[in-house]
Short mmCIF file of C-alpha atoms in Angstrom, two decimals:
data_model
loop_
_atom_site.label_atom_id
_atom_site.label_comp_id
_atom_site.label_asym_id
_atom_site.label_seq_id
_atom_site.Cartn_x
_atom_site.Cartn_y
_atom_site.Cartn_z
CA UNK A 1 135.55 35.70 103.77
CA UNK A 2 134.36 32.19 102.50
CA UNK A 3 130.96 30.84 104.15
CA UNK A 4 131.26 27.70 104.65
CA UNK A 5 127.36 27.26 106.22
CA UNK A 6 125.53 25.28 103.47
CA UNK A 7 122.48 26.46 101.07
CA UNK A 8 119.75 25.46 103.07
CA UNK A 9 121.58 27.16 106.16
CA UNK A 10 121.90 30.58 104.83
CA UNK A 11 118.26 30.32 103.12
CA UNK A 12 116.58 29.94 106.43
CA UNK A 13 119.39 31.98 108.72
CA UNK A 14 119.36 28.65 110.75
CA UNK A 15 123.10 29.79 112.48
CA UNK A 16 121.90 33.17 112.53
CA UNK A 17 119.32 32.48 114.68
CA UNK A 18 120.94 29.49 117.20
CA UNK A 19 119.34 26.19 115.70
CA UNK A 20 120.95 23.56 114.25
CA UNK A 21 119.18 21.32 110.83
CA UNK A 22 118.71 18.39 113.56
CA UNK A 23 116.85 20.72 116.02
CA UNK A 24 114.80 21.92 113.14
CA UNK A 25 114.02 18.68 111.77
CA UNK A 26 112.69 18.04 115.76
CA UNK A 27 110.95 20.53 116.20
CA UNK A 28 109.07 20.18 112.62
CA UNK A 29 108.28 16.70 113.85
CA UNK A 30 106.94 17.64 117.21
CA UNK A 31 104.72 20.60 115.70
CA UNK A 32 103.32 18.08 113.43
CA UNK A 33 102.57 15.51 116.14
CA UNK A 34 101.09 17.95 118.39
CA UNK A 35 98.37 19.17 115.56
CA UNK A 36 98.30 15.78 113.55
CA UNK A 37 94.77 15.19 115.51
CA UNK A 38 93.40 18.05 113.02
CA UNK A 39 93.38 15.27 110.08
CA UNK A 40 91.04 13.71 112.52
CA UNK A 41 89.05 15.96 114.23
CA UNK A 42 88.32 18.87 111.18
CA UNK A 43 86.36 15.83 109.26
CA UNK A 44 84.30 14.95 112.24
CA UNK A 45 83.46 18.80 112.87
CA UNK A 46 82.82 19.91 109.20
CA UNK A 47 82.25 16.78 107.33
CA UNK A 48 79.13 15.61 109.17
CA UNK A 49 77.66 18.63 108.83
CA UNK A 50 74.54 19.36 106.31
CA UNK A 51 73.86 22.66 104.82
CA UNK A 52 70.39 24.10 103.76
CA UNK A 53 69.58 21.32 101.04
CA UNK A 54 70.67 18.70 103.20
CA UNK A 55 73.92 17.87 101.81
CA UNK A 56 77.33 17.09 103.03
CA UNK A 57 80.60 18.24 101.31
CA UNK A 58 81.50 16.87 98.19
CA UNK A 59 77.75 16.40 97.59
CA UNK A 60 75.38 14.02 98.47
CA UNK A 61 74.05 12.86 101.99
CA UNK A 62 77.00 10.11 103.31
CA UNK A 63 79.60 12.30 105.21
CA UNK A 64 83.11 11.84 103.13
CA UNK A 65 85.30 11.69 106.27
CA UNK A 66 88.36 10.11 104.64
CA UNK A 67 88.06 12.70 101.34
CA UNK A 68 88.08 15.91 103.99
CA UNK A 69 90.98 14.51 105.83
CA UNK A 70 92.63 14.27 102.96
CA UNK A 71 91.82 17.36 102.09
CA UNK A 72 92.58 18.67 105.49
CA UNK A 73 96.14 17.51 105.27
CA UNK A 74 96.42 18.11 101.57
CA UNK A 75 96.14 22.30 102.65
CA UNK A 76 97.54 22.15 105.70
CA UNK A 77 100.70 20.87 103.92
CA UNK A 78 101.28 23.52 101.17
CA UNK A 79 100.42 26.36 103.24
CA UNK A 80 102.74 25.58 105.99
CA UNK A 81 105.62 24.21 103.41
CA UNK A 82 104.47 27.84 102.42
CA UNK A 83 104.99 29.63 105.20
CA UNK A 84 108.58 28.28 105.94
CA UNK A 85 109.73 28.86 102.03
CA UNK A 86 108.18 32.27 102.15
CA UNK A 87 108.24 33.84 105.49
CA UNK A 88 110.93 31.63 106.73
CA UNK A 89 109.72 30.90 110.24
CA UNK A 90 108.54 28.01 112.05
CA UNK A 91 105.08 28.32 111.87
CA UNK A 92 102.46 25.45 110.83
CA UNK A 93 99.32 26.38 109.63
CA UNK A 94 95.79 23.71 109.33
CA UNK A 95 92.04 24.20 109.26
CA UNK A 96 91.25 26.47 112.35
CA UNK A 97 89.12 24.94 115.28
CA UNK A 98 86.32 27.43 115.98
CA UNK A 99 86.09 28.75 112.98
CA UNK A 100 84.42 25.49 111.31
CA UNK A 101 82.24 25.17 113.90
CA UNK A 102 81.37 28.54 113.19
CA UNK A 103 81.36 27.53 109.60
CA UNK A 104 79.39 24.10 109.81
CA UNK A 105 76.69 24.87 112.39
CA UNK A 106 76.05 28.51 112.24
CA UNK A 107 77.14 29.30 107.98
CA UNK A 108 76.03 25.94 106.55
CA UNK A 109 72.58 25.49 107.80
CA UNK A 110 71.54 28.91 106.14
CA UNK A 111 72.98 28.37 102.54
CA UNK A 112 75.15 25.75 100.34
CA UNK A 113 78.49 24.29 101.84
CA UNK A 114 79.73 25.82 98.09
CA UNK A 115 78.51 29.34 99.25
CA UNK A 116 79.69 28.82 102.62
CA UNK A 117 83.36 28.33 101.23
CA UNK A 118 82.98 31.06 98.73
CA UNK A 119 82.79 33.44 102.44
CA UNK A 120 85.72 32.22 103.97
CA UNK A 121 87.05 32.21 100.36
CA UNK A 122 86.48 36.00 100.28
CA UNK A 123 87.41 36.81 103.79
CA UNK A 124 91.26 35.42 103.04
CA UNK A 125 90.78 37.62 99.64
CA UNK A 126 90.12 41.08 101.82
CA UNK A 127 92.49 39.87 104.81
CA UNK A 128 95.59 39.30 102.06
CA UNK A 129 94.52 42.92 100.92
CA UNK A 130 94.90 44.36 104.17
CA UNK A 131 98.46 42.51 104.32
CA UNK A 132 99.33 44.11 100.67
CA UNK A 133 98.49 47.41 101.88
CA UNK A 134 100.22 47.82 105.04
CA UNK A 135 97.09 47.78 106.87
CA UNK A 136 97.45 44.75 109.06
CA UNK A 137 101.26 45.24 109.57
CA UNK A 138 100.42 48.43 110.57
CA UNK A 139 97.82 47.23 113.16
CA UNK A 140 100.21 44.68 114.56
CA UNK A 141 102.87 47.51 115.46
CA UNK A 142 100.41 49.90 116.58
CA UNK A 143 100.06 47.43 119.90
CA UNK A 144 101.78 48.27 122.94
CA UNK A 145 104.86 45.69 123.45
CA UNK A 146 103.08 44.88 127.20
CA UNK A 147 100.01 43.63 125.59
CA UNK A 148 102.08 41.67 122.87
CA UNK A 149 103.41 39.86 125.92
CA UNK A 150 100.31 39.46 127.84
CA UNK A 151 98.97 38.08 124.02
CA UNK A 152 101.81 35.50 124.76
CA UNK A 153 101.29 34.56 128.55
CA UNK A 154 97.00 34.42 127.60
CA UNK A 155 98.04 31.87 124.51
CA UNK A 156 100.15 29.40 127.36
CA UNK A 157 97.56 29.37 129.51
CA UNK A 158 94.76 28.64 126.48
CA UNK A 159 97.04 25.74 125.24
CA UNK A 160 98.12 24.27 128.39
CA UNK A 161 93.95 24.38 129.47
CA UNK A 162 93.45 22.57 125.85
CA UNK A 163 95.95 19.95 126.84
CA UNK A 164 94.36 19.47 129.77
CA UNK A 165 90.61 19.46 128.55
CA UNK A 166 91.94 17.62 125.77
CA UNK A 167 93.43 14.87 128.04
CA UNK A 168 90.36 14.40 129.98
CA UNK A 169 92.27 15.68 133.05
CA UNK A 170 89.63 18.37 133.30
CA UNK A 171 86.24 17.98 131.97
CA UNK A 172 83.04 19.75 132.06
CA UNK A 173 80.43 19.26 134.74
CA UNK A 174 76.51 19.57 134.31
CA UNK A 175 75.99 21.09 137.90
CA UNK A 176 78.42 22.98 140.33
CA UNK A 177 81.67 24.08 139.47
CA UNK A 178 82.09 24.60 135.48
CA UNK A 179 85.07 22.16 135.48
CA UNK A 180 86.30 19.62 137.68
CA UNK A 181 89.18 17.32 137.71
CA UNK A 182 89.28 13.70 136.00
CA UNK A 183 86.06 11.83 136.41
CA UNK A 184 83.68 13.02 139.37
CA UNK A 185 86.75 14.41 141.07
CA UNK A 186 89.12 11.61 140.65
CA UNK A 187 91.76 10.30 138.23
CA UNK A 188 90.49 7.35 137.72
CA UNK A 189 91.03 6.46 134.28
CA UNK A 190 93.93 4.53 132.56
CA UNK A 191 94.28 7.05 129.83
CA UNK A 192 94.42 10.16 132.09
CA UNK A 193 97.17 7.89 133.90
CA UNK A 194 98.76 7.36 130.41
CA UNK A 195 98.95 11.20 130.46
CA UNK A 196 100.15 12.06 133.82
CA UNK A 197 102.67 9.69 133.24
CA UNK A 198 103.47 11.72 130.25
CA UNK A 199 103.43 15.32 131.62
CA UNK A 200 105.49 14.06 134.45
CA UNK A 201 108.31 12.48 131.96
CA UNK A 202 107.78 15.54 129.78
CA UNK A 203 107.76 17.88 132.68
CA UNK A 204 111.05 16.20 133.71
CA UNK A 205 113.39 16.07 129.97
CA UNK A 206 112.50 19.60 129.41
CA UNK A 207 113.59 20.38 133.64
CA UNK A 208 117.05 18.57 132.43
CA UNK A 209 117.42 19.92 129.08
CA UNK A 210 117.67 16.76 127.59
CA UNK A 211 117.70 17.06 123.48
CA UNK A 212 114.20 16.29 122.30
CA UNK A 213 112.05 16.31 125.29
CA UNK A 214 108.96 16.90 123.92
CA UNK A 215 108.95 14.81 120.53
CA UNK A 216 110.81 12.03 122.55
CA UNK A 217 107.46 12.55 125.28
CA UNK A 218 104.74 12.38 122.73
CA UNK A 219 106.69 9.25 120.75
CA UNK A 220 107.08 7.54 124.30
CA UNK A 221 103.38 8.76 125.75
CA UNK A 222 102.07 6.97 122.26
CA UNK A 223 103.56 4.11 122.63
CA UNK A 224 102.79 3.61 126.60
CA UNK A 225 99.07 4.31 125.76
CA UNK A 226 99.57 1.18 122.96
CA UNK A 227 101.02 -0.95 125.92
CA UNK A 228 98.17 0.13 128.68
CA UNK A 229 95.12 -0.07 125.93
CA UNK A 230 96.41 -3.58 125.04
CA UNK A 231 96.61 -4.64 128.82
CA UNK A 232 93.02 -2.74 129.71
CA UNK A 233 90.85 -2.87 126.86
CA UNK A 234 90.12 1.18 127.68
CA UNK A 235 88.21 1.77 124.69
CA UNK A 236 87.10 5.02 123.56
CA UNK A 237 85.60 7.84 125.11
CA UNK A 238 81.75 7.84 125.50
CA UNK A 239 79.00 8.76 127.71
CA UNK A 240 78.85 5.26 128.73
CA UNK A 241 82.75 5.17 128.72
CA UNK A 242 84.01 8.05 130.23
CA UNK A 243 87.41 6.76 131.19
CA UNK A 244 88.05 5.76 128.05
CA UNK A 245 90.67 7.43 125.31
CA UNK A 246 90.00 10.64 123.47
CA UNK A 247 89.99 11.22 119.79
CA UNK A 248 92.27 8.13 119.14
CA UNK A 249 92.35 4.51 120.95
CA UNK A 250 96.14 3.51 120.71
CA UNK A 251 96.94 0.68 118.64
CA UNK A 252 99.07 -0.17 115.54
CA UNK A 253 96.92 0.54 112.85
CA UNK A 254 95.32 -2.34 110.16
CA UNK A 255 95.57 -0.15 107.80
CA UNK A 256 99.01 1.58 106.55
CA UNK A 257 97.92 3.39 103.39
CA UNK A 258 94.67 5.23 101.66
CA UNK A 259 94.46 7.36 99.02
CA UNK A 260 91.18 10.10 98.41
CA UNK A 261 92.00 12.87 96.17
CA UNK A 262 91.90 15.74 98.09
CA UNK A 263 91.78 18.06 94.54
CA UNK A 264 88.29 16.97 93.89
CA UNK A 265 87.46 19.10 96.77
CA UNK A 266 88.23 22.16 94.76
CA UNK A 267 85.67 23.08 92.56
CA UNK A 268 83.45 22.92 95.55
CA UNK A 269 83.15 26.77 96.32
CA UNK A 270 80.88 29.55 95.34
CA UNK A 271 82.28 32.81 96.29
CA UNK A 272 79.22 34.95 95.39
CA UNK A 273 75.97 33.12 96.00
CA UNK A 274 75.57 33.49 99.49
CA UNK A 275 75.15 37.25 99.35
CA UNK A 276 71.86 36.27 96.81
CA UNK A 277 70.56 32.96 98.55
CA UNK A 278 71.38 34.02 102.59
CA UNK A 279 71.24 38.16 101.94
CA UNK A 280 73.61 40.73 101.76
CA UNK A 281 73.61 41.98 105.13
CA UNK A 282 74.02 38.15 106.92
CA UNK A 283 76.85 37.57 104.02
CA UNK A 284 78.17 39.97 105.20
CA UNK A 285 78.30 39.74 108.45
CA UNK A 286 79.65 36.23 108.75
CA UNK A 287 82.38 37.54 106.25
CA UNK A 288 83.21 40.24 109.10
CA UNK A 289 82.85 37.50 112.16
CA UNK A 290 85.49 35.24 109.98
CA UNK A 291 87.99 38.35 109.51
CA UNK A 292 87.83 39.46 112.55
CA UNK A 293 88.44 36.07 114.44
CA UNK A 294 90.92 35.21 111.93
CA UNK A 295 92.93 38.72 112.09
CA UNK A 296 93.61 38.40 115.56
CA UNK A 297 93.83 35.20 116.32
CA UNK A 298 96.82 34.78 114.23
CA UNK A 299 98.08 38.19 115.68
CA UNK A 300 98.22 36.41 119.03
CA UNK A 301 99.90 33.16 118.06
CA UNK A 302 102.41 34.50 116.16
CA UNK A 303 103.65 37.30 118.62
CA UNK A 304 103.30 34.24 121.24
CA UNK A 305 104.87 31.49 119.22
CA UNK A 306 107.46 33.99 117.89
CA UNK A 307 108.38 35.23 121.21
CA UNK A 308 109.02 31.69 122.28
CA UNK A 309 111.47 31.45 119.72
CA UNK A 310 113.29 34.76 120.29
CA UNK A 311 111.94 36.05 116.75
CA UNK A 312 110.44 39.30 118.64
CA UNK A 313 112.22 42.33 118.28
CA UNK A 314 112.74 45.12 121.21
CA UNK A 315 109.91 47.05 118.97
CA UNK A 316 107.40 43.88 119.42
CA UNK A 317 107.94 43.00 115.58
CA UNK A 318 108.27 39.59 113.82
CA UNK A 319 111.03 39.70 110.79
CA UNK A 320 109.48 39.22 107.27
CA UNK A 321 105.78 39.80 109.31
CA UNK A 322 104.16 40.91 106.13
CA UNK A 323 104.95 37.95 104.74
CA UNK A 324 103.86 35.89 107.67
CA UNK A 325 100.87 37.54 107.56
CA UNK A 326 99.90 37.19 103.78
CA UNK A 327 100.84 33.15 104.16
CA UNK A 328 98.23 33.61 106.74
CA UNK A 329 95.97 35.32 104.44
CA UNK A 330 96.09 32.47 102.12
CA UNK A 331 95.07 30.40 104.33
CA UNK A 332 91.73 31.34 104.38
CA UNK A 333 91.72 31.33 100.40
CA UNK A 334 93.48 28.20 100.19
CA UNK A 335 90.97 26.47 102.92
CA UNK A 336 87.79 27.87 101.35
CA UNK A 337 88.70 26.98 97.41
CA UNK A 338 89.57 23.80 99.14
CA UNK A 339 86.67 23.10 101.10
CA UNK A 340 88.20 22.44 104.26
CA UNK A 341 87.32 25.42 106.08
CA UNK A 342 89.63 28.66 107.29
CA UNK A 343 93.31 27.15 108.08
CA UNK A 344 95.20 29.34 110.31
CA UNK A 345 98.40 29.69 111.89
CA UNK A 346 98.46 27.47 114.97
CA UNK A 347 99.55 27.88 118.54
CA UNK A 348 100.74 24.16 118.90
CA UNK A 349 103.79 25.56 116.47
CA UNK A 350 105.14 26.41 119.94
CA UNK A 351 105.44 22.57 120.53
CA UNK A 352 108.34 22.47 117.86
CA UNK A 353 109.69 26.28 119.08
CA UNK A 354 109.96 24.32 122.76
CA UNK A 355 112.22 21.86 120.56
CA UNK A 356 114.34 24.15 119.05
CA UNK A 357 112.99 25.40 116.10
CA UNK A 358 113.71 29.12 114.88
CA UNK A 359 113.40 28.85 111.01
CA UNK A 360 111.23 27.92 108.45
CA UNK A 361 112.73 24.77 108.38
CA UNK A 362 110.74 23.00 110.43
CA UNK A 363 107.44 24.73 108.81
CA UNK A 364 108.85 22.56 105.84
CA UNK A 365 109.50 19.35 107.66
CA UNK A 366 106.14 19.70 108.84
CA UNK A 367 104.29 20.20 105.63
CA UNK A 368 106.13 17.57 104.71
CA UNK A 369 104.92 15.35 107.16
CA UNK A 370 101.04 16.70 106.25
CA UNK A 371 101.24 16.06 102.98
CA UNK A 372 102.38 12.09 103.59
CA UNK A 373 99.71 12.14 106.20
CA UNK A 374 97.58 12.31 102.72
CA UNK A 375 98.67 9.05 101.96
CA UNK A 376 99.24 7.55 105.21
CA UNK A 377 95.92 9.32 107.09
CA UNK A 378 96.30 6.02 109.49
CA UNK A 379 99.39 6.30 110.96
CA UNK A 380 98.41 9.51 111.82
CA UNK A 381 95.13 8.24 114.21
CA UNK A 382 97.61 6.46 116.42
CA UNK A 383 98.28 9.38 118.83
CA UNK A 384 95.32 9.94 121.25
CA UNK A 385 95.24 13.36 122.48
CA UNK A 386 96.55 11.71 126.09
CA UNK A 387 99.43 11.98 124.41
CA UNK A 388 100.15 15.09 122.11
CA UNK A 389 98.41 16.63 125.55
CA UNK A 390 101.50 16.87 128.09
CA UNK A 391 103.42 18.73 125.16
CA UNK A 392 101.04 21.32 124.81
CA UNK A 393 100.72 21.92 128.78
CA UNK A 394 104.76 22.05 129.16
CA UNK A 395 104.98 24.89 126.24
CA UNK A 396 102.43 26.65 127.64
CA UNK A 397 104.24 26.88 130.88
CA UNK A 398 106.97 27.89 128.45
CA UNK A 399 105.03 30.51 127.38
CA UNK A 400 103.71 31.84 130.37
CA UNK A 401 107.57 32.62 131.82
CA UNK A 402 106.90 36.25 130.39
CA UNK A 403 104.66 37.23 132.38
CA UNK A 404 107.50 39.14 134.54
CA UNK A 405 107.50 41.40 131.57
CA UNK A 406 104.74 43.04 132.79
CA UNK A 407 104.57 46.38 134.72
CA UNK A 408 101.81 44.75 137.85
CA UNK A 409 102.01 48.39 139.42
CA UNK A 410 101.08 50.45 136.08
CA UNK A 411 97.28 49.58 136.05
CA UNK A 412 97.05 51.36 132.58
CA UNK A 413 98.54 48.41 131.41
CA UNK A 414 98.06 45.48 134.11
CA UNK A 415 94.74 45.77 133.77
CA UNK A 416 94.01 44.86 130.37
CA UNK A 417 97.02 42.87 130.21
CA UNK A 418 95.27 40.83 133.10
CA UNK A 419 91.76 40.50 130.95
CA UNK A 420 93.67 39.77 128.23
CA UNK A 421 95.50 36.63 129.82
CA UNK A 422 92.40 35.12 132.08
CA UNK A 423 89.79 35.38 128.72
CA UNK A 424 91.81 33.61 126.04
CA UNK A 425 91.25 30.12 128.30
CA UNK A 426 88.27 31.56 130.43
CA UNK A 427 86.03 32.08 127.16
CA UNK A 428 87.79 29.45 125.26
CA UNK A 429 89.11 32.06 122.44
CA UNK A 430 92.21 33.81 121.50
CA UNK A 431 90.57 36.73 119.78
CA UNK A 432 87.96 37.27 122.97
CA UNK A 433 91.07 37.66 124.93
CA UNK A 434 92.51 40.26 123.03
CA UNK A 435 89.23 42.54 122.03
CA UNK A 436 88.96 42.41 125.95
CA UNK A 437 92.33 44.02 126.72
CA UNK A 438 92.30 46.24 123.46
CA UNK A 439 89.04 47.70 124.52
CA UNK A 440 89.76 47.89 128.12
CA UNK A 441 93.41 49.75 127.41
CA UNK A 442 91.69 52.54 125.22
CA UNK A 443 88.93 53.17 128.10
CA UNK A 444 91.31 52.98 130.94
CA UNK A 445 93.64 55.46 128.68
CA UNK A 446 90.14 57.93 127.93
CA UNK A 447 89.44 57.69 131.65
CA UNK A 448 92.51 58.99 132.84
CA UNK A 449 92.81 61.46 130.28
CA UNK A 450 95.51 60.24 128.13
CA UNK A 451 93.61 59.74 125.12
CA UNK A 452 96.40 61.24 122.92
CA UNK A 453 98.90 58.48 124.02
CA UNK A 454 96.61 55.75 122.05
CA UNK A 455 97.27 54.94 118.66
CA UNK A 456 94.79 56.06 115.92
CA UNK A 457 94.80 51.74 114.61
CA UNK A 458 94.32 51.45 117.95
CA UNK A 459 91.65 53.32 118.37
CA UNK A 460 89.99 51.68 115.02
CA UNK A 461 90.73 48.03 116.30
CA UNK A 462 89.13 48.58 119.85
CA UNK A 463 85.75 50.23 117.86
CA UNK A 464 86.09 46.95 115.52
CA UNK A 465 85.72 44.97 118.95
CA UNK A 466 83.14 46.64 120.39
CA UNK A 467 81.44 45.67 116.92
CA UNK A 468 82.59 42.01 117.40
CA UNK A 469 81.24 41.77 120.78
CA UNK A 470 78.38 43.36 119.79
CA UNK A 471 77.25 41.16 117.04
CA UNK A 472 75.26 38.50 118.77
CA UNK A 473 72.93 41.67 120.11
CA UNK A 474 72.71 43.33 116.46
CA UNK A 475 71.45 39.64 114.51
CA UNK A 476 68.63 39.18 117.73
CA UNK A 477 67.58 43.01 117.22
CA UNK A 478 67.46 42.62 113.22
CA UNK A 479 66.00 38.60 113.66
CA UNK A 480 69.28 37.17 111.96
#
């Protein structure tokens, strides 16, 4: 029987799995449009930052903004061009938020931004050795399916609270409630307009099934926010301009193309001299903290993201997950030799699964797309985060629709399935979320005297999280 599917078809089982090369190509360009603000935003975290001799990365004391973006996009690139040619699913990977802010302002300031790379340099060495010996595939199908899906409804609420935090549609308060809505209460802003307006339209494609919704809503959100900046003068976001844009004020850029080489960058690490100039024990503690955060947070968004997509099996499992998984791992090497911090799988790949992605395809398009960002790092800062934003709150509503895939009336499970959901956006972390409901299932299971039902990986992962949650205690006992 002649196949008449072409070669790229049958490499990434696009008919196999219900996508089409246009829907791929979408959904690559939506992932990368929805996490193109990391070009932007990693710099400002990590290359500001000064480490114990008061030096910035690359060397010296001026912050190299434009030489980490490129650098940012340069990784970000190969390792998700990676992870579609390799594990064949359409997953993006870039420097993880969190983590270098971990890296920059709790690492940094106690040794050399070389030996502060050289850690998350090792911790992608011991994660990819977990991957090569079963370990961490072994982990992942130890979980109970319920809590995979809880993992998933947790991650839609986290991402559609970071489009909304992200939009300025919620915000922080000094007194009172922890967050309010808009400005003092109100919506008074021309961006956070910009982005209802956006959400709504979004809201209202995706309602209607219309081809494209959410590429053709962050394309049209960009170029209303050009239109309303021009007309207002908005500016951008400040103390003293609160109603102004965040991240990016929209307008054509004056500057098309720039060039830093982002392979500089790589000499910059020092794998080993942090456990002589910081101590072994801190070493290696912040080498467990960066394991541990990065383990499980990629867990989550890939049993999320790849639920989204239809990818999960009956038995909770990914296809090729070990190789998933040691992409993943790479990451971290990749992103410490590279000076750019931990890169990770991201959740906003479920921006191009809500397009239509299913294959590694679209990983490719958007490597692609992050590698010409290298050259082109100004087209990029066009999109303000009013409006990637309504993308990321529609997929997590996406997300969320398996929640009914949750026994409510068996409280072994509801219960940690319920911590797990309400911590990933209440504590502002994926892998808090999960230690909660791993550590809550293996109690409630003890308590009621079904202790032989759990998993022995489960019982090692819940001890690990007690250990995680424990850490801040431990370094103020030992004066770390």
């Amino acid at each position: 029987m002649n196949d008449s599917r072409t070669a790229i078809d049958r490499f990434f089982s696009i008919t196999e799995r219900g996508s089409t090369i246009s829907r791929e190509v979408r959904g690559g360009l939506a992932t990368f449009f929805t996490m193109a603000y990391i070009v932007v935003l990693n710099p400002i975290i990590i290359a500001h930052g000064k480490d114990i001799q008061g030096e910035v990365i690359g060397d010296g004391t001026e912050p190299k903004v434009a030489l980490v973006a490129a650098g940012t996009a340069f990784v970000a690139g190969l390792l998700t061009i990676l992870m579609g040619v390799v594990a064949r699913v359409p997953f993006a990977l870039a420097a993880g938020l969190g983590l270098n802010a971990f890296v920059t302002f709790n690492i940094a300031p106690l040794m050399t931004w070389e030996e502060a790379m050289g850690l998350i340099f090792l911790e992608g060495i011991v994660i990819g050795i977990l991957v090569l010996t079963g370990l961490r595939v072994a982990v992942f199908r130890a979980i109970p399916s319920q809590l995979k899906t809880a993992i998933s409804v947790g991650i839609g609420l986290f991402i559609a609270l970071i489009g909304f935090v992200d939009a300025g549609f919620v915000r922080r308060v000094a007194a009172g409630a922890p967050l309010e809505m808009g400005i003092g209460g109100n919506l008074a802003s021309w961006p956070i307009f910009v982005f209802v307006v956006g959400l709504l339209a979004t809201a209202a494609m995706v309602a209607r099934k219309v081809k494209g919704a959410i590429l053709v809503g962050i394309v049209g959100t960009t170029l209303l926010g050009i239109v309303v900046e021009a007309l207002t003068g908005s500016g951008a976001a400040s103390e003293e301009n609160p109603g102004g844009w965040q991240l990016n004020v929209p307008a054509w850029p004056t500057e098309i193309f720039g060039f830093h080489n982002p392979l500089v960058l790589f000499t910059e690490f020092d794998p080993f001299g942090a456990f002589s100039s910081a101590g072994l024990l801190l070493a290696t503690l912040f080498v467990f903290t960066l394991l541990i955060t990065d383990f499980f947070d990629t867990m989550g968004t890939i049993v999320g993201v790849g639920r989204q997509a239809n990818l999960v099996k009956e038995d909770g499992t990914l296809p090729r997950t070990r190789e998933i998984l040691l992409v993943d791992s790479l990451g971290a090497v990749v992103g410490g030799a590279g000076s750019v911090s931990s890169n990770t799988t991201y959740v906003e790949s479920a921006a191009g699964v809500g397009e239509g992605a299913r294959t590694g395809l679209a990983s490719v398009v958007t490597g692609a797309l992050f590698l010409v960002a290298v050259f082109f790092a100004p087209l990029v800062t066009i999109v303000p985060y009013e409006a990637a934003a309504p993308a990321l709150v529609v997929v997590g509503f996406l997300m969320m629709t398996s929640i009914r895939e949750i026994d409510w009336n068996d409280y072994e499970i509801a219960i940690p399935a319920f911590l797990t959901i309400v911590l990933m956006p209440f504590t502002y972390s994926i892998s808090n979320g999960i230690g909660a409901g791993f550590v809550a299932y293996v109690l409630i299971k003890v308590v009621r005297g079904k202790a032989r039902e759990i998993h022995p990986l489960m019982w090692a992962v819940a001890a690990l999280f007690v250990l995680y949650f424990a850490l801040g205690p431990i370094r103020v006992m030992l004066g770390l």
